[in-house]
Short mmCIF file of C-alpha atoms in Angstrom, two decimals:
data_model
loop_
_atom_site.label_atom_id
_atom_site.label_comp_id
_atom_site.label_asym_id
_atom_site.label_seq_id
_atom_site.Cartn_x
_atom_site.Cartn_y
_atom_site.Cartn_z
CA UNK A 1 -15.89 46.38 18.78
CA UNK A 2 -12.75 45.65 16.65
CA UNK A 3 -11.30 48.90 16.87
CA UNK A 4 -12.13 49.32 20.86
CA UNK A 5 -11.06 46.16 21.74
CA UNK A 6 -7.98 45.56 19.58
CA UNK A 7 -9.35 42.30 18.56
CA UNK A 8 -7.32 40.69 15.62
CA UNK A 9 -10.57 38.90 14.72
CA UNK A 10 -14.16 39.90 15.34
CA UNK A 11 -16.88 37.58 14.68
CA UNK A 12 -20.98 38.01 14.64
CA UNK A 13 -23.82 36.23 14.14
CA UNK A 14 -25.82 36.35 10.87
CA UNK A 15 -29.36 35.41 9.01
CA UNK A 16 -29.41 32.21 7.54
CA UNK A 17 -32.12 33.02 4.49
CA UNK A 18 -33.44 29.67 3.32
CA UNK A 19 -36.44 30.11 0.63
CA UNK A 20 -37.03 33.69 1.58
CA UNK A 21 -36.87 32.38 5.55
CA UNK A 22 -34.72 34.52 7.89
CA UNK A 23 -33.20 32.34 10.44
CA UNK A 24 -31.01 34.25 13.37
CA UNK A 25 -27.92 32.67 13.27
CA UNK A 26 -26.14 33.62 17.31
CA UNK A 27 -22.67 32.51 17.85
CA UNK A 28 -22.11 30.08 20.24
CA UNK A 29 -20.00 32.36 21.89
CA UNK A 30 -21.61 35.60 21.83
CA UNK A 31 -20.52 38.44 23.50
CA UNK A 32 -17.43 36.60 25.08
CA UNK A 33 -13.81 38.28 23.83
CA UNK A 34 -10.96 35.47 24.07
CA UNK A 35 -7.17 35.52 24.14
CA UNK A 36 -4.60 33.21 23.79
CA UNK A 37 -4.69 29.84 24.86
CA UNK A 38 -8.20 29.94 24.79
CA UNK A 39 -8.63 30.83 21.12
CA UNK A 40 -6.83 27.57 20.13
CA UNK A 41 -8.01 25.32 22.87
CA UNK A 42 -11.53 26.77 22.81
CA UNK A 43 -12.56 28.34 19.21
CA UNK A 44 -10.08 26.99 17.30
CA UNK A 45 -10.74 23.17 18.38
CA UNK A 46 -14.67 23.49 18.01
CA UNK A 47 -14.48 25.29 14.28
CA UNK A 48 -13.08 21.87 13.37
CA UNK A 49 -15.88 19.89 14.39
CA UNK A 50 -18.12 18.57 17.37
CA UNK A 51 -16.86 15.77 19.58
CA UNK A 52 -18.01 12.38 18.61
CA UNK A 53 -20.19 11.84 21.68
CA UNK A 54 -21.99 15.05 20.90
CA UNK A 55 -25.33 14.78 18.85
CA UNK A 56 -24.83 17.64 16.62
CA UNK A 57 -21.76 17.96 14.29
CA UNK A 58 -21.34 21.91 13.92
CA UNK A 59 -21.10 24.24 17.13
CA UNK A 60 -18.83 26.91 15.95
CA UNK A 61 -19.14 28.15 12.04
CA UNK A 62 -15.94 27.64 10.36
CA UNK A 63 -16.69 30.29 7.55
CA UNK A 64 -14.16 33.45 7.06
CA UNK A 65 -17.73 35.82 6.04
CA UNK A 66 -18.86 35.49 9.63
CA UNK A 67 -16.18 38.20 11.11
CA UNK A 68 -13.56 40.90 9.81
CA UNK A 69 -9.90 40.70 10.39
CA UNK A 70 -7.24 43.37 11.21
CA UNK A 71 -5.53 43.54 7.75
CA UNK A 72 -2.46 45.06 9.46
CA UNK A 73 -2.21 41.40 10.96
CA UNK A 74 -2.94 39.20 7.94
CA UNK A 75 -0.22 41.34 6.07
CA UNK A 76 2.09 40.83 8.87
CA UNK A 77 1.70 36.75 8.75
CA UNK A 78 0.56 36.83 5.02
CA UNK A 79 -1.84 34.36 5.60
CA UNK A 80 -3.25 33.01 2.33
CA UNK A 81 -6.66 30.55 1.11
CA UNK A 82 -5.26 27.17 0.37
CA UNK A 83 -6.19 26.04 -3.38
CA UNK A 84 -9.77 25.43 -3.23
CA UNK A 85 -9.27 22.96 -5.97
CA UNK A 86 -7.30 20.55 -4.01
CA UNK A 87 -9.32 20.93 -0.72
CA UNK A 88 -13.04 21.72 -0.16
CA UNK A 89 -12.76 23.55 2.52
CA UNK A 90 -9.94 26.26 2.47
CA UNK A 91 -11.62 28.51 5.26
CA UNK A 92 -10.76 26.14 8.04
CA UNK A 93 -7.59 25.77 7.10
CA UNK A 94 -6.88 29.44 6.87
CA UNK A 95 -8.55 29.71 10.60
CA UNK A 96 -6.09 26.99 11.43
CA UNK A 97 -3.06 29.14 10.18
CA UNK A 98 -4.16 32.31 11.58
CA UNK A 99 -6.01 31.83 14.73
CA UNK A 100 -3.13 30.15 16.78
CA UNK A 101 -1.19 33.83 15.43
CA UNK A 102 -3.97 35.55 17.13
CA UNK A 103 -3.99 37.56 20.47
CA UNK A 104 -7.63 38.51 21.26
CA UNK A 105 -10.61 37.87 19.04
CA UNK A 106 -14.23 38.34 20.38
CA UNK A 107 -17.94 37.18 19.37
CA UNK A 108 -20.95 39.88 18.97
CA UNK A 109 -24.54 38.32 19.43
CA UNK A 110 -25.73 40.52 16.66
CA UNK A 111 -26.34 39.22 13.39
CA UNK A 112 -24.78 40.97 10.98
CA UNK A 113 -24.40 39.41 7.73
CA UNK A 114 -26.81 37.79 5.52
CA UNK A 115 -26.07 34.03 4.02
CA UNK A 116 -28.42 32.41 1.20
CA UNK A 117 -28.47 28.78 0.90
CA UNK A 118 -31.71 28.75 -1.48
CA UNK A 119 -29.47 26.90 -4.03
CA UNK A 120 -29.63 23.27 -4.23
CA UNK A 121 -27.33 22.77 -6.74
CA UNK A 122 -24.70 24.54 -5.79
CA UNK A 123 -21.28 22.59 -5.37
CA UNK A 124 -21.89 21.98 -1.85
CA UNK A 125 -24.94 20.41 -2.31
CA UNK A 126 -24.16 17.99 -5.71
CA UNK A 127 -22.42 15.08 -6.20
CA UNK A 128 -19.33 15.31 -7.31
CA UNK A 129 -17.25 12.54 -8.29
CA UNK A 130 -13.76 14.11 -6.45
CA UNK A 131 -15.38 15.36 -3.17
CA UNK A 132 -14.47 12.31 -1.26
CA UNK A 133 -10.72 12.30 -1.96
CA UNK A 134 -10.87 16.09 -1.62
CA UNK A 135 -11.83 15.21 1.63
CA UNK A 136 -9.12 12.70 2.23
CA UNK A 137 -6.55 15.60 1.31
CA UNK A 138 -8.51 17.98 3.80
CA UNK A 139 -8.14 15.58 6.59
CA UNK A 140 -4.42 14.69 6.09
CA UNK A 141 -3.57 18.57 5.44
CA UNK A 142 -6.00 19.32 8.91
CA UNK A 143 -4.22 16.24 10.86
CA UNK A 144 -0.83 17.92 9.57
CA UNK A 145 -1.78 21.67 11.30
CA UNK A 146 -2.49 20.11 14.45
CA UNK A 147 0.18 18.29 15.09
CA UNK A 148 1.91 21.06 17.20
CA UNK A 149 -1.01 23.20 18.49
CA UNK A 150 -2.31 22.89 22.00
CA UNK A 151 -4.88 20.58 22.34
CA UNK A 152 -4.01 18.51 19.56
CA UNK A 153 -5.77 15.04 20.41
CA UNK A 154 -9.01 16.30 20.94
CA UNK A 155 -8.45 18.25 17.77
CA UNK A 156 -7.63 15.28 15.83
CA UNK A 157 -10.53 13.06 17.20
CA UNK A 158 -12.84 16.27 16.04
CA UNK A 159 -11.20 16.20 12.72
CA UNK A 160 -12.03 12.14 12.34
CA UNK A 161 -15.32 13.01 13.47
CA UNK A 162 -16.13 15.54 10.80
CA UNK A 163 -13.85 13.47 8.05
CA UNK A 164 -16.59 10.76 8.73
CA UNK A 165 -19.47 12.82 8.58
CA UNK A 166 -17.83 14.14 5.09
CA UNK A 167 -17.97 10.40 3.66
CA UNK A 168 -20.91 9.62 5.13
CA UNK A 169 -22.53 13.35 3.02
CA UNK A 170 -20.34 12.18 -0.24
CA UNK A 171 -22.91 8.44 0.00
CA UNK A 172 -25.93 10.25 0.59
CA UNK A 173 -25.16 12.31 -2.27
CA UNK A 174 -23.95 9.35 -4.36
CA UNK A 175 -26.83 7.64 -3.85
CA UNK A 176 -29.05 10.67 -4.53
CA UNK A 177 -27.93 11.48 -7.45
CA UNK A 178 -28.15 7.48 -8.51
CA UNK A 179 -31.32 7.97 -10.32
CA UNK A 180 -29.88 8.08 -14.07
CA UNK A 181 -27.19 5.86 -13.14
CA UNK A 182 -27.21 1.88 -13.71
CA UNK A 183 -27.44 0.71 -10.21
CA UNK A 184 -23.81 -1.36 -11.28
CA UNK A 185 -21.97 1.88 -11.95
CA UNK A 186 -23.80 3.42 -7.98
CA UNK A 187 -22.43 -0.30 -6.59
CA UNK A 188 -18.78 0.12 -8.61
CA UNK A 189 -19.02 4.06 -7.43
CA UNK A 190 -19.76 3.05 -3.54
#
C-alpha cells in the first residue's frame, strides 16, 4: 500500500495483547488515504488529543510502531526523536515535525503489529516523581509546534485537554503509590 500509493506514511491497525488477551486495535481512519491539508487539520490535530467536550481522550494513536515511513523522506527532512529524557512523549512530537512535511499518508484496517501492555510496572504505568514537569515541558514544546500549523486553536485546546488528563494520571499515580509513604510527604507531594 506504501509502495502503490506513494504514501510518505502508512499506518495499520494492531492487537493490543493484555494478559494473553488479543484485542483488534482498527484505526479510526481505516482504509481512508489523506493528503495535505487534511493530514494536519485532520490526523495531525486528533493524534494530539480528543476535544474537551468529547468523552473519550484518545481517537487517533500517537505511537511511531503503528505505521512505516518512506526513509527516502525522513532522510530528506532528517527528522529526529526529541530527548526522551526531557519529554515523555517524543513520538508526538516527531509526528508533529514530520506530518505537516507530508504529502499523502493512508490508514489500512488490518492489524498488523502486535503491542503488549502486560507490564504494570513499566515507566508508563509508575509513579515517578518528574513525570509531571516532564509533562509541563511536553505541553510548552507541543504549544510551541503549533503555533504556525493550520488549525492551531483547536490544536492547542486538544493539547490543554490531554496536558490535564496527564496531571490528573501523575495524582492517581501519586496517590497509588502512597501506600509506604507518610500521608504528610503524599499531602507535601500533591
Amino acid at each position: 500500500a506504501a509502495k502503490n500509493g506513494d504514501m510518505d506514511l502508512c499506518f495499520a491497525g494492531f492487537f493490543l495483547v493484555t494478559n494473553g488477551v488479543e484485542t483488534a486495535q482498527i484505526p479510526k481512519y481505516a482504509g481512508k488515504v489523506f493528503v495535505q491539508p487534511q493530514i494536519v487539520t485532520m490526523i495531525l490535530t486528533d493524534m494530539l488529543g480528543t476535544a474537551p467536550e468529547e468523552a473519550t481522550d484518545c481517537t487517533v494513536r500517537m505511537a511511531v510502531w503503528q505505521g512505516i515511513y518512506r526513509r527516502s523522506w525522513l532522510n530528506e527532512h532528517k527528522f529526529q526523536f526529541a530527548s526522551n529524557k526531557r519529554f515523555l512523549s517524543e513520538d508526538i512530537l516527531f509526528h508533529m515535525d514530520c506530518l505537516p512535511l507530508a504529502k499523502r499518508m493512508c490508514y489500512l484496517p488490518d492489524c498488523l503489529y502486535y503491542h503488549t501492555s502486560d507490564n504494570i510496572l513499566s515507566w508508563t504505568h509508575a509513579y515517578q516523581s518528574d513525570h509531571l514537569e516532564r509533562y509541563g515541558e511536553q505541553y510548552l514544546e507541543e504549544l510551541k509546534k503549533t503555533k504556525n500549523l493550520n488549525n492551531s486553536a483547536e490544536m492547542r485546546r486538544r493539547i490543554q485537554r490531554t496536558y490535564l488528563g496527564n496531571v490528573r494520571i501523575c495524582l492517581q499515580r501519586l496517590v497509588s503509590a502512597a501506600n509506604g509513604m507518610r500521608w504528610h510527604d503524599v499531602k507535601k507531594t500533591l
